[in-house]
Structure formats: structure tokens, C-alpha cells
Amino acid sequence: MGRSNDPFFLPLFFVCFSSWLSLHSSADTSTSQLSQTQTRIMGNLSRSLRSSFSDSTWNTSDPNPCRWGGVKCSDSGNSSVVKILDLSRVGLSTARNSSSTAGFFDLLCRLDSLESLDLSRNAFTGIPGGFFFANCSVSHGLKSLNLSSNMLHGDLPNFSGFTSLETLDLSHNNLGGAVDSQLDGLARLKSLNLSVNSFTGGMPALGKSQGLEELVLSANSFDGQIPSDIGGHRNLTLLDLSQNDLSGSTLNLSVNSFTGGMPALGKSQGLEELVLSANSFDGQIRSDIGGHRNLTLLDLSQNDLSGSTPDGIGNLSKLETLLLSSNSLGGLIPRSLSDITSLSRFAANQNRFIGSIPSGITKYVRVLDLSYNNLGGEIPADLLSSPNLVSVDLTNNSLRGPIPKNLSQNLYRLRLGRNSLNGTQLQ
């Protein structure tokens, strides 16, 4: 499939489609009899698929299809209508009986009350085109469609008629080609999973799906740059772009609702700016962060990151700005930061760093903020003397001993309050 090992990945370990789950849990099996029209449709569905799965799938001896396995109904007036149809893992196959399968989808089109359809883990190789026509009534009210883990191939169908769709899962198939306008009509889409296919071209434009919460495009052959407006989907909590051929110099996902660990960036050597600030990322800073040698800006501030900072961060030889503020990072400040000759600004305030301030850390830095940590020991004698230094804030630590007398002539801001230092404390 031409898949790359250069992933952009926001892992949550399991892709969970919340809108499908809420729909699945809230629908109650109705005690009312199914309407005559839908009873007839369900009976025809059962007969059309009799050669595809065993009678144990649907207990057709029960005259009320609402009590069949995988069928859930709700009351509508004096009768009930089918809301949920789960036919996952029942051995449905296009190749086994193509005429029966076509008839099956024609019958589905008449279930205009259906809101959730799960056909995952079967052996469909294609879907009859009529399922996507405007006269297919089911498309207008369907909220969740799961066709994952089949054998679908060819181009992505046009879903413009599925105006109510909130969850679409087509993962683990053999679909390919470009994703252009096929998803344009999905204004209510909250969760899209196209992972593990053979899609090519640029990432799909989903500007009309402003409520998008989960976007999983991993393990395809998407290429080109990540759209600059990807961070504009303010409801996103899961973004998985891993194992593609995507590129770009900037990835800005700041001020969103992302959770879980930091994105796995693989070998994205062209990345120059990574901004993940103001989210809810947790766990440790990725140990492979030092492999992105072209980074000039790394902003991980205002998250829930914890643990120690990897020494490999000192391998970012082009790094100019490192922002780690407002997390729960601890351990020692890596001494390897002193080796980054391009580092101009380092802010790690409001964390839990301990130990001494590494000597030489301000050899190249202009702005240093280590306030509100648990740093101890004495201030290194050379810390405040670097001619590049213009601002230092070490407020609210456990520093002790004398204040170095040799101060940079360019230093205009020095804050040392709330420590145990000897001498005049400049504010």
C-alpha cells in the first residue's frame, strides 16, 4: 500500500465511537409489535440472507422481529420501528450470492427508521450503488454506519445523501483512490475512521464537519501536507494520521481537547514547529522526540505531562524555543540542553523539577523561566553572566546560598523571590 513509517499519531489505544455507543445503549427493545410494513421488510431480509447465515442469527420463529438478535426497536405511535440493526460477524458475503446481497441492500433502503447499521466483520467486497442513491430512504436518517473489516475495494462511494450520519467506520478494507468530495455532505459527522485501507492523495477536506471529534486515517498512503486548518476542529479528541506519507513543516494542535499521550511522529524529519499546547495530553514526553532534528519550536505547555524529560531532547540541535510550562514534569532538568547552541528561550515554570540547575544552561539562552518548581542547591556561578541573557525567573523554588555577583550587562529582568538566597534579591 505504500505505507510510510512517518506517523502523526494521537494514541488512545482503542478507537471508541461514542455516538454509536450512546445510540446502542439508549435504544430499548420495544414491547410493541413492529409495524406491518417493517415486519414484512424484516421477513424478506431474513429470507434473502437465509443462505448466508444460520437460523441462530435470527430466531425467525418469533413473530416479532424486534426480539431477534441484533435488532432493536423503539415505539412510534401505535407500533414499533427498527432503530438498530447489528449484523456483524454473521458471515455475510457479496461473492457467495450476489443477487441475494443486492436484494438485501434494496430492503435495507426501505427501513427509513434505521439509525444504526453494523455490518462489520463480514466478507462484503462491494456495496450495490443503489444504497447510495437519493431514493434510498435509510440514508437520510442513519446516524451510525459500520462497514469495517470487510473486503470492500474500489473508490470511496459518495456519502452526500447521508445527511444525519454521525459515525462512519470503513476501516480495515481495501478501498483506495483519492478522498475528495465524497464526504462533503456530512455536516453532522463526529467520528470518521478510514484506517487500514489504500487511500491516496491529500488528506480529506472536512471543513463542513465542524463537530468532528474523532478522525482516524492511519495506515493509508495519504501524502502531501497536513492541512493548516486541522487544528480548527475544536472538538477533536482523537487524531490518528500515523503510517502515511504526510509531510509539512508545522503541526499546530494547540488549544483543543486532545487527550492521551503525545503524538507519535515517527521519522518526520521535515517537521520544524510542533505546537501541542493547551490540551490534555498526559503521560511522559516521548523518548523519540530527539529524533526530529529540524525542530526549531517545541511547545508542550499547558498539558498534563508528567515524568522526566528525556535526555535525547538535547539532540535537537536547531531548537530555538522550548516551552514545557504548566505540566507536572519532574526529575532533573536535562544537562544536554546546555549543548543546544541555538536555544534562545527555555520555559519550564510550574512543574515539579528537582535537583540543581545545570551549569551552562544559559550559555546561549536569552530568556529562562524555571519558576515554581522544586529546584534546590546553589545558583551556578555562571548562570547569570552570559552576555546573551536578558530575562531570568527562578521564583518559588528551594534555592539557597549566595546570589552570583557577576551579572550580564544585558540582563534587565531577574526574579529570585521565594527562595533561601543570601544577598539582595532582585525582582
CSV table of C-alpha atoms in Angstrom, one decimal, residues 8-417:
chain,number,residue,atom,x,y,z
A,8,PHE,CA,1.4,11.6,13.1
A,9,PHE,CA,-0.5,9.7,15.8
A,10,LEU,CA,-2.5,10.7,18.8
A,11,PRO,CA,-3.0,7.4,20.6
A,12,LEU,CA,-5.9,6.5,22.7
A,13,PHE,CA,-5.1,2.8,22.2
A,14,PHE,CA,-8.7,1.9,21.2
A,15,VAL,CA,-10.8,3.8,18.7
A,16,CYS,CA,-14.1,4.2,20.6
A,17,PHE,CA,-17.0,5.7,18.7
A,18,SER,CA,-19.1,7.4,21.4
A,19,SER,CA,-22.0,8.4,19.3
A,20,TRP,CA,-22.5,4.7,18.2
A,21,LEU,CA,-22.3,3.6,21.8
A,22,SER,CA,-24.8,6.1,23.1
A,23,LEU,CA,-27.2,5.1,20.4
A,24,HIS,CA,-26.6,1.4,21.1
A,25,SER,CA,-27.1,1.8,24.8
A,26,SER,CA,-30.1,4.1,24.8
A,27,ALA,CA,-32.3,2.2,22.4
A,28,ASP,CA,-34.8,0.0,24.2
A,29,THR,CA,-36.3,-3.1,22.8
A,30,SER,CA,-39.9,-2.2,22.3
A,31,THR,CA,-42.7,-4.3,23.7
A,32,SER,CA,-45.0,-3.1,20.9
A,33,GLN,CA,-45.5,-5.1,17.7
A,34,LEU,CA,-43.4,-3.9,14.8
A,35,SER,CA,-45.4,-2.2,12.1
A,36,GLN,CA,-46.8,-4.4,9.4
A,37,THR,CA,-44.7,-2.7,6.7
A,38,GLN,CA,-41.4,-3.2,8.6
A,39,THR,CA,-42.4,-6.8,9.7
A,40,ARG,CA,-42.7,-7.6,6.0
A,41,ILE,CA,-39.4,-6.0,5.3
A,42,MET,CA,-37.6,-7.9,8.1
A,43,GLY,CA,-39.2,-11.1,6.9
A,44,ASN,CA,-37.9,-10.5,3.4
A,45,LEU,CA,-34.5,-9.6,4.8
A,46,SER,CA,-34.3,-12.9,6.6
A,47,ARG,CA,-35.3,-14.9,3.6
A,48,SER,CA,-32.8,-13.0,1.3
A,49,LEU,CA,-30.0,-13.9,3.7
A,50,ARG,CA,-31.0,-17.4,4.6
A,51,SER,CA,-28.2,-18.9,2.6
A,52,SER,CA,-25.6,-16.6,4.2
A,53,PHE,CA,-26.1,-17.2,7.9
A,54,SER,CA,-27.6,-19.7,10.2
A,55,ASP,CA,-31.1,-19.6,11.7
A,56,SER,CA,-29.4,-19.0,15.1
A,57,THR,CA,-28.6,-15.4,14.0
A,58,TRP,CA,-32.3,-14.5,13.8
A,59,ASN,CA,-34.9,-16.5,15.6
A,60,THR,CA,-37.5,-16.1,12.9
A,61,SER,CA,-39.9,-18.4,14.8
A,62,ASP,CA,-40.6,-15.3,16.9
A,63,PRO,CA,-43.2,-13.3,15.0
A,64,ASN,CA,-41.9,-10.0,16.4
A,65,PRO,CA,-38.6,-9.1,14.7
A,66,CYS,CA,-37.8,-6.7,17.5
A,67,ARG,CA,-36.9,-9.7,19.6
A,68,TRP,CA,-34.5,-11.1,17.0
A,69,GLY,CA,-30.8,-11.0,17.8
A,70,GLY,CA,-29.1,-7.7,16.8
A,71,VAL,CA,-32.4,-5.9,16.2
A,72,LYS,CA,-33.6,-3.1,18.5
A,73,CYS,CA,-36.7,-1.1,18.1
A,74,SER,CA,-38.5,1.8,19.6
A,75,ASP,CA,-42.1,2.8,19.8
A,76,SER,CA,-43.5,5.1,17.2
A,77,GLY,CA,-47.2,5.8,17.6
A,78,ASN,CA,-49.2,2.6,17.9
A,79,SER,CA,-46.4,0.3,16.7
A,80,SER,CA,-42.7,0.0,16.8
A,81,VAL,CA,-40.0,0.7,14.2
A,82,VAL,CA,-36.5,-0.7,13.8
A,83,LYS,CA,-33.7,1.6,15.1
A,84,ILE,CA,-30.7,-0.6,15.3
A,85,LEU,CA,-29.6,-3.5,13.2
A,86,ASP,CA,-26.4,-5.3,14.1
A,87,LEU,CA,-25.3,-8.0,11.6
A,88,SER,CA,-21.6,-8.0,12.4
A,89,ARG,CA,-19.7,-11.3,12.2
A,90,VAL,CA,-22.5,-13.3,10.7
A,91,GLY,CA,-20.7,-14.4,7.5
A,92,LEU,CA,-22.4,-12.1,5.0
A,93,SER,CA,-20.7,-12.2,1.7
A,94,THR,CA,-21.1,-10.5,-1.7
A,95,ALA,CA,-19.4,-13.2,-3.5
A,96,ARG,CA,-21.5,-16.1,-2.1
A,97,ASN,CA,-24.7,-14.9,-3.5
A,98,SER,CA,-24.6,-11.5,-5.2
A,99,SER,CA,-28.2,-11.4,-6.1
A,100,SER,CA,-29.3,-12.0,-2.5
A,101,THR,CA,-26.9,-9.4,-1.3
A,102,ALA,CA,-28.3,-6.8,-3.8
A,103,GLY,CA,-31.7,-7.6,-2.6
A,104,PHE,CA,-30.6,-7.3,1.0
A,105,PHE,CA,-29.4,-3.7,0.4
A,106,ASP,CA,-32.6,-2.9,-1.5
A,107,LEU,CA,-34.6,-4.0,1.5
A,108,LEU,CA,-32.4,-2.0,3.9
A,109,CYS,CA,-33.2,1.1,1.9
A,110,ARG,CA,-36.8,0.7,2.9
A,111,LEU,CA,-36.1,0.8,6.6
A,112,ASP,CA,-36.4,4.6,6.8
A,113,SER,CA,-36.4,4.5,10.7
A,114,LEU,CA,-33.0,2.8,10.9
A,115,GLU,CA,-30.4,4.9,12.9
A,116,SER,CA,-27.6,2.4,13.4
A,117,LEU,CA,-26.3,-0.2,10.9
A,118,ASP,CA,-23.4,-2.5,11.8
A,119,LEU,CA,-22.2,-4.8,9.0
A,120,SER,CA,-18.6,-5.1,10.2
A,121,ARG,CA,-16.5,-8.3,10.1
A,122,ASN,CA,-18.3,-9.8,7.2
A,123,ALA,CA,-17.0,-10.5,3.7
A,124,PHE,CA,-18.6,-7.8,1.5
A,125,THR,CA,-16.5,-6.9,-1.5
A,126,GLY,CA,-18.7,-4.1,-2.6
A,127,ILE,CA,-22.0,-2.3,-1.9
A,128,PRO,CA,-24.6,-2.0,-4.6
A,129,GLY,CA,-24.7,1.5,-5.9
A,130,GLY,CA,-28.4,1.9,-5.2
A,131,PHE,CA,-27.6,2.1,-1.5
A,132,PHE,CA,-26.1,5.5,-2.1
A,133,PHE,CA,-28.9,6.8,-4.3
A,134,ALA,CA,-31.2,9.6,-3.1
A,135,ASN,CA,-34.3,7.3,-3.2
A,136,CYS,CA,-32.7,5.0,-0.6
A,137,SER,CA,-34.7,6.1,2.4
A,138,VAL,CA,-32.4,4.7,5.1
A,139,SER,CA,-29.6,7.1,4.1
A,140,HIS,CA,-31.5,10.2,5.4
A,141,GLY,CA,-31.9,9.1,9.0
A,142,LEU,CA,-28.9,6.8,9.5
A,143,LYS,CA,-26.6,8.1,12.3
A,144,SER,CA,-24.1,5.3,12.5
A,145,LEU,CA,-22.7,3.1,9.7
A,146,ASN,CA,-20.1,0.5,10.4
A,147,LEU,CA,-18.6,-1.4,7.4
A,148,SER,CA,-15.2,-2.1,8.9
A,149,SER,CA,-13.3,-5.3,8.5
A,150,ASN,CA,-14.9,-6.4,5.2
A,151,MET,CA,-13.3,-6.8,1.8
A,152,LEU,CA,-14.5,-3.6,0.2
A,153,HIS,CA,-12.4,-2.4,-2.7
A,154,GLY,CA,-12.5,0.3,-5.3
A,155,ASP,CA,-13.0,4.0,-4.7
A,156,LEU,CA,-14.8,5.6,-1.8
A,157,PRO,CA,-18.6,5.9,-2.5
A,158,ASN,CA,-20.3,9.3,-2.3
A,159,PHE,CA,-22.0,9.7,1.1
A,160,SER,CA,-23.6,13.1,0.3
A,161,GLY,CA,-27.1,11.7,0.9
A,162,PHE,CA,-26.3,10.6,4.5
A,163,THR,CA,-27.1,13.9,6.0
A,164,SER,CA,-27.7,12.7,9.5
A,165,LEU,CA,-24.6,10.5,9.7
A,166,GLU,CA,-22.5,11.0,12.9
A,167,THR,CA,-20.3,7.9,12.8
A,168,LEU,CA,-18.7,6.3,9.7
A,169,ASP,CA,-16.3,3.4,10.1
A,170,LEU,CA,-14.8,2.0,6.9
A,171,SER,CA,-11.5,0.8,8.4
A,172,HIS,CA,-9.7,-2.5,7.5
A,173,ASN,CA,-10.9,-2.8,3.9
A,174,ASN,CA,-9.2,-2.5,0.5
A,175,LEU,CA,-10.7,0.9,-0.5
A,176,GLY,CA,-8.4,3.2,-2.5
A,177,GLY,CA,-8.1,6.3,-4.6
A,178,ALA,CA,-8.5,9.8,-3.5
A,179,VAL,CA,-10.9,11.1,-0.9
A,180,ASP,CA,-12.2,14.3,-2.5
A,181,SER,CA,-15.8,15.4,-2.2
A,182,GLN,CA,-17.4,12.1,-1.2
A,183,LEU,CA,-17.8,13.2,2.4
A,184,ASP,CA,-18.8,16.8,1.8
A,185,GLY,CA,-22.4,16.4,2.8
A,186,LEU,CA,-21.6,15.0,6.3
A,187,ALA,CA,-22.2,18.2,8.3
A,188,ARG,CA,-23.1,16.2,11.5
A,189,LEU,CA,-20.1,13.8,11.3
A,190,LYS,CA,-18.5,13.3,14.7
A,191,SER,CA,-16.3,10.2,14.1
A,192,LEU,CA,-14.6,9.1,10.9
A,193,ASN,CA,-12.4,6.0,10.6
A,194,LEU,CA,-10.8,5.3,7.2
A,195,SER,CA,-7.7,3.5,8.7
A,196,VAL,CA,-6.0,0.5,7.1
A,197,ASN,CA,-7.1,1.0,3.5
A,198,SER,CA,-5.2,2.1,0.4
A,199,PHE,CA,-6.4,5.7,0.1
A,200,THR,CA,-4.0,8.1,-1.8
A,201,GLY,CA,-3.7,11.8,-2.4
A,202,GLY,CA,-4.2,14.6,0.1
A,203,MET,CA,-6.0,14.4,3.4
A,204,PRO,CA,-9.8,14.7,3.0
A,205,ALA,CA,-11.2,18.2,3.5
A,206,LEU,CA,-13.7,18.0,6.3
A,207,GLY,CA,-14.4,21.7,6.7
A,208,LYS,CA,-18.1,21.2,6.8
A,209,SER,CA,-17.9,18.7,9.6
A,210,GLN,CA,-17.2,21.2,12.4
A,211,GLY,CA,-18.5,18.8,15.1
A,212,LEU,CA,-15.8,16.3,14.3
A,213,GLU,CA,-14.4,14.6,17.5
A,214,GLU,CA,-12.5,11.6,16.1
A,215,LEU,CA,-10.5,11.4,12.9
A,216,VAL,CA,-8.6,8.2,12.2
A,217,LEU,CA,-6.8,8.0,8.8
A,218,SER,CA,-3.9,5.8,9.8
A,219,ALA,CA,-2.2,3.1,7.6
A,220,ASN,CA,-3.1,4.5,4.2
A,221,SER,CA,-1.0,6.3,1.6
A,222,PHE,CA,-2.2,9.8,2.1
A,223,ASP,CA,0.5,12.3,1.1
A,224,GLY,CA,1.2,16.0,0.9
A,225,GLN,CA,1.0,18.4,3.8
A,226,ILE,CA,-1.3,18.2,6.8
A,227,PRO,CA,-3.9,20.9,6.3
A,228,SER,CA,-3.1,24.0,8.3
A,229,ASP,CA,-6.7,24.2,9.5
A,230,ILE,CA,-6.7,20.8,11.1
A,231,GLY,CA,-6.4,22.4,14.5
A,232,GLY,CA,-9.6,24.4,13.7
A,233,HIS,CA,-11.7,21.3,14.6
A,234,ARG,CA,-12.0,22.4,18.2
A,235,ASN,CA,-14.0,19.3,19.3
A,236,LEU,CA,-11.3,16.9,18.2
A,237,THR,CA,-10.2,14.5,20.9
A,238,LEU,CA,-8.6,11.8,18.7
A,239,LEU,CA,-6.5,12.4,15.7
A,240,ASP,CA,-4.6,9.4,14.1
A,241,LEU,CA,-2.6,10.2,11.0
A,242,SER,CA,0.0,7.5,11.5
A,243,GLN,CA,1.6,5.4,8.8
A,244,ASN,CA,1.0,7.7,5.9
A,245,ASP,CA,3.3,9.8,3.7
A,246,LEU,CA,2.2,13.1,5.1
A,247,SER,CA,4.7,16.0,5.4
A,248,GLY,CA,4.8,19.6,6.4
A,249,SER,CA,7.0,21.9,8.5
A,250,THR,CA,4.4,22.8,11.1
A,251,LEU,CA,1.9,20.9,13.2
A,252,ASN,CA,-0.2,23.1,15.4
A,253,LEU,CA,-2.8,21.4,17.5
A,254,SER,CA,-2.9,24.0,20.3
A,255,VAL,CA,-6.0,24.9,22.3
A,256,ASN,CA,-8.0,21.8,21.6
A,257,SER,CA,-9.4,18.9,23.6
A,258,PHE,CA,-6.9,16.2,22.8
A,259,THR,CA,-6.3,13.6,25.5
A,260,GLY,CA,-4.0,10.6,25.9
A,261,GLY,CA,-0.3,10.5,25.1
A,262,MET,CA,1.7,12.8,22.9
A,263,PRO,CA,1.5,12.2,19.1
A,264,ALA,CA,4.0,9.6,17.7
A,265,LEU,CA,5.8,11.5,15.0
A,266,GLY,CA,7.9,8.7,13.6
A,267,LYS,CA,10.6,9.9,11.3
A,268,SER,CA,9.0,13.1,10.2
A,269,GLN,CA,12.3,14.8,9.6
A,270,GLY,CA,10.8,17.9,7.9
A,271,LEU,CA,8.9,19.0,11.0
A,272,GLU,CA,10.2,22.4,12.2
A,273,GLU,CA,7.4,23.5,14.6
A,274,LEU,CA,5.4,21.3,16.9
A,275,VAL,CA,2.8,23.1,19.0
A,276,LEU,CA,0.6,20.9,21.2
A,277,SER,CA,-0.1,23.5,24.0
A,278,ALA,CA,-3.3,23.9,25.9
A,279,ASN,CA,-4.7,20.4,25.6
A,280,SER,CA,-4.9,17.5,28.0
A,281,PHE,CA,-2.1,15.3,26.8
A,282,ASP,CA,-0.8,13.1,29.6
A,283,GLY,CA,2.0,10.6,30.2
A,284,GLN,CA,5.7,11.3,29.5
A,285,ILE,CA,7.3,13.3,26.8
A,286,ARG,CA,8.1,10.8,24.0
A,287,SER,CA,11.5,9.3,24.3
A,288,ASP,CA,12.0,9.6,20.5
A,289,ILE,CA,11.4,13.4,20.5
A,290,GLY,CA,15.1,14.0,20.0
A,291,GLY,CA,15.0,12.3,16.6
A,292,HIS,CA,13.3,15.3,15.0
A,293,ARG,CA,16.5,17.2,14.3
A,294,ASN,CA,14.9,20.0,12.4
A,295,LEU,CA,12.6,21.2,15.1
A,296,THR,CA,13.1,24.9,15.9
A,297,LEU,CA,10.0,25.3,18.1
A,298,LEU,CA,8.6,22.7,20.6
A,299,ASP,CA,5.7,23.9,22.7
A,300,LEU,CA,4.2,21.3,25.1
A,301,SER,CA,3.0,23.8,27.6
A,302,GLN,CA,-0.4,23.7,29.5
A,303,ASN,CA,-1.0,19.9,29.4
A,304,ASP,CA,-0.9,17.1,31.9
A,305,LEU,CA,2.5,15.7,31.0
A,306,SER,CA,4.5,14.0,33.8
A,307,GLY,CA,7.7,12.1,34.4
A,308,SER,CA,11.2,13.1,33.5
A,309,THR,CA,12.3,14.9,30.4
A,310,PRO,CA,14.3,12.6,28.0
A,311,ASP,CA,18.0,13.4,27.6
A,312,GLY,CA,17.5,13.0,23.9
A,313,ILE,CA,15.9,16.4,23.7
A,314,GLY,CA,19.5,17.7,23.7
A,315,ASN,CA,19.8,16.3,20.2
A,316,LEU,CA,17.5,19.0,18.8
A,317,SER,CA,20.4,21.0,17.6
A,318,LYS,CA,18.3,23.5,15.8
A,319,LEU,CA,15.8,24.2,18.6
A,320,GLU,CA,15.3,27.8,19.4
A,321,THR,CA,12.3,27.7,21.7
A,322,LEU,CA,11.4,25.0,24.2
A,323,LEU,CA,8.2,25.6,26.2
A,324,LEU,CA,7.3,23.0,28.9
A,325,SER,CA,5.4,25.3,31.3
A,326,SER,CA,2.3,24.3,33.3
A,327,ASN,CA,2.6,20.5,33.3
A,328,SER,CA,3.6,18.0,36.0
A,329,LEU,CA,7.1,17.2,34.8
A,330,GLY,CA,9.6,16.1,37.3
A,331,GLY,CA,13.1,14.7,37.8
A,332,LEU,CA,16.2,16.6,36.8
A,333,ILE,CA,16.5,19.3,34.1
A,334,PRO,CA,18.5,17.5,31.3
A,335,ARG,CA,22.1,18.8,31.2
A,336,SER,CA,22.0,18.1,27.5
A,337,LEU,CA,20.1,21.3,27.0
A,338,SER,CA,23.3,23.1,27.5
A,339,ASP,CA,24.6,21.7,24.3
A,340,ILE,CA,21.9,23.3,22.1
A,341,THR,CA,23.7,26.4,20.7
A,342,SER,CA,20.5,27.7,19.0
A,343,LEU,CA,18.3,27.6,22.1
A,344,SER,CA,17.1,31.1,22.8
A,345,ARG,CA,14.1,30.6,25.1
A,346,PHE,CA,13.5,27.9,27.7
A,347,ALA,CA,10.4,28.0,29.9
A,348,ALA,CA,9.7,25.1,32.3
A,349,ASN,CA,7.9,27.0,35.0
A,350,GLN,CA,5.1,25.5,37.0
A,351,ASN,CA,6.3,21.9,37.1
A,352,ARG,CA,7.9,19.6,39.6
A,353,PHE,CA,11.6,19.7,38.6
A,354,ILE,CA,14.1,18.9,41.4
A,355,GLY,CA,17.8,18.9,41.8
A,356,SER,CA,20.2,21.6,40.8
A,357,ILE,CA,20.1,24.0,37.8
A,358,PRO,CA,22.5,22.6,35.2
A,359,SER,CA,25.6,24.7,34.8
A,360,GLY,CA,26.0,26.2,31.4
A,361,ILE,CA,22.3,26.1,30.6
A,362,THR,CA,22.2,29.9,29.9
A,363,LYS,CA,25.3,29.9,27.7
A,364,TYR,CA,23.2,30.6,24.7
A,365,VAL,CA,19.7,31.2,26.2
A,366,ARG,CA,18.3,34.7,26.3
A,367,VAL,CA,15.1,34.0,28.3
A,368,LEU,CA,15.0,31.5,31.1
A,369,ASP,CA,11.9,30.7,33.3
A,370,LEU,CA,12.2,27.9,35.9
A,371,SER,CA,9.9,29.5,38.5
A,372,TYR,CA,7.5,27.5,40.6
A,373,ASN,CA,9.4,24.2,40.7
A,374,ASN,CA,11.3,22.3,43.4
A,375,LEU,CA,14.8,23.2,42.3
A,376,GLY,CA,17.5,23.2,45.1
A,377,GLY,CA,21.1,23.9,45.6
A,378,GLU,CA,23.0,27.0,44.7
A,379,ILE,CA,22.6,29.1,41.6
A,380,PRO,CA,25.5,28.1,39.3
A,381,ALA,CA,28.2,30.9,39.3
A,382,ASP,CA,28.0,31.2,35.5
A,383,LEU,CA,24.2,31.2,35.3
A,384,LEU,CA,23.6,34.9,35.2
A,385,SER,CA,26.8,36.1,33.5
A,386,SER,CA,26.0,35.0,29.9
A,387,PRO,CA,26.1,38.1,27.6
A,388,ASN,CA,23.0,36.7,25.7
A,389,LEU,CA,20.9,36.6,28.9
A,390,VAL,CA,18.1,39.2,29.1
A,391,SER,CA,15.5,37.6,31.5
A,392,VAL,CA,15.6,35.1,34.3
A,393,ASP,CA,12.9,34.0,36.6
A,394,LEU,CA,13.7,31.5,39.4
A,395,THR,CA,10.9,32.5,41.7
A,396,ASN,CA,9.4,30.0,44.2
A,397,ASN,CA,12.0,27.2,44.4
A,398,SER,CA,14.2,25.9,47.1
A,399,LEU,CA,17.4,27.6,46.0
A,400,ARG,CA,19.9,28.6,48.7
A,401,GLY,CA,23.3,30.2,49.1
A,402,PRO,CA,24.7,33.4,47.6
A,403,ILE,CA,23.4,35.3,44.6
A,404,PRO,CA,26.1,35.3,41.9
A,405,LYS,CA,27.7,38.8,41.7
A,406,ASN,CA,28.8,38.5,38.1
A,407,LEU,CA,25.6,39.6,36.2
A,408,SER,CA,25.2,40.0,32.5
A,409,GLN,CA,25.1,43.7,31.4
A,410,ASN,CA,22.1,42.9,29.2
A,411,LEU,CA,20.1,41.3,32.0
A,412,TYR,CA,17.0,43.6,32.5
A,413,ARG,CA,14.7,41.2,34.4
A,414,LEU,CA,15.8,39.0,37.3
A,415,ARG,CA,13.4,37.4,39.7
A,416,LEU,CA,14.7,35.3,42.6
A,417,GLY,CA,12.0,35.7,45.2
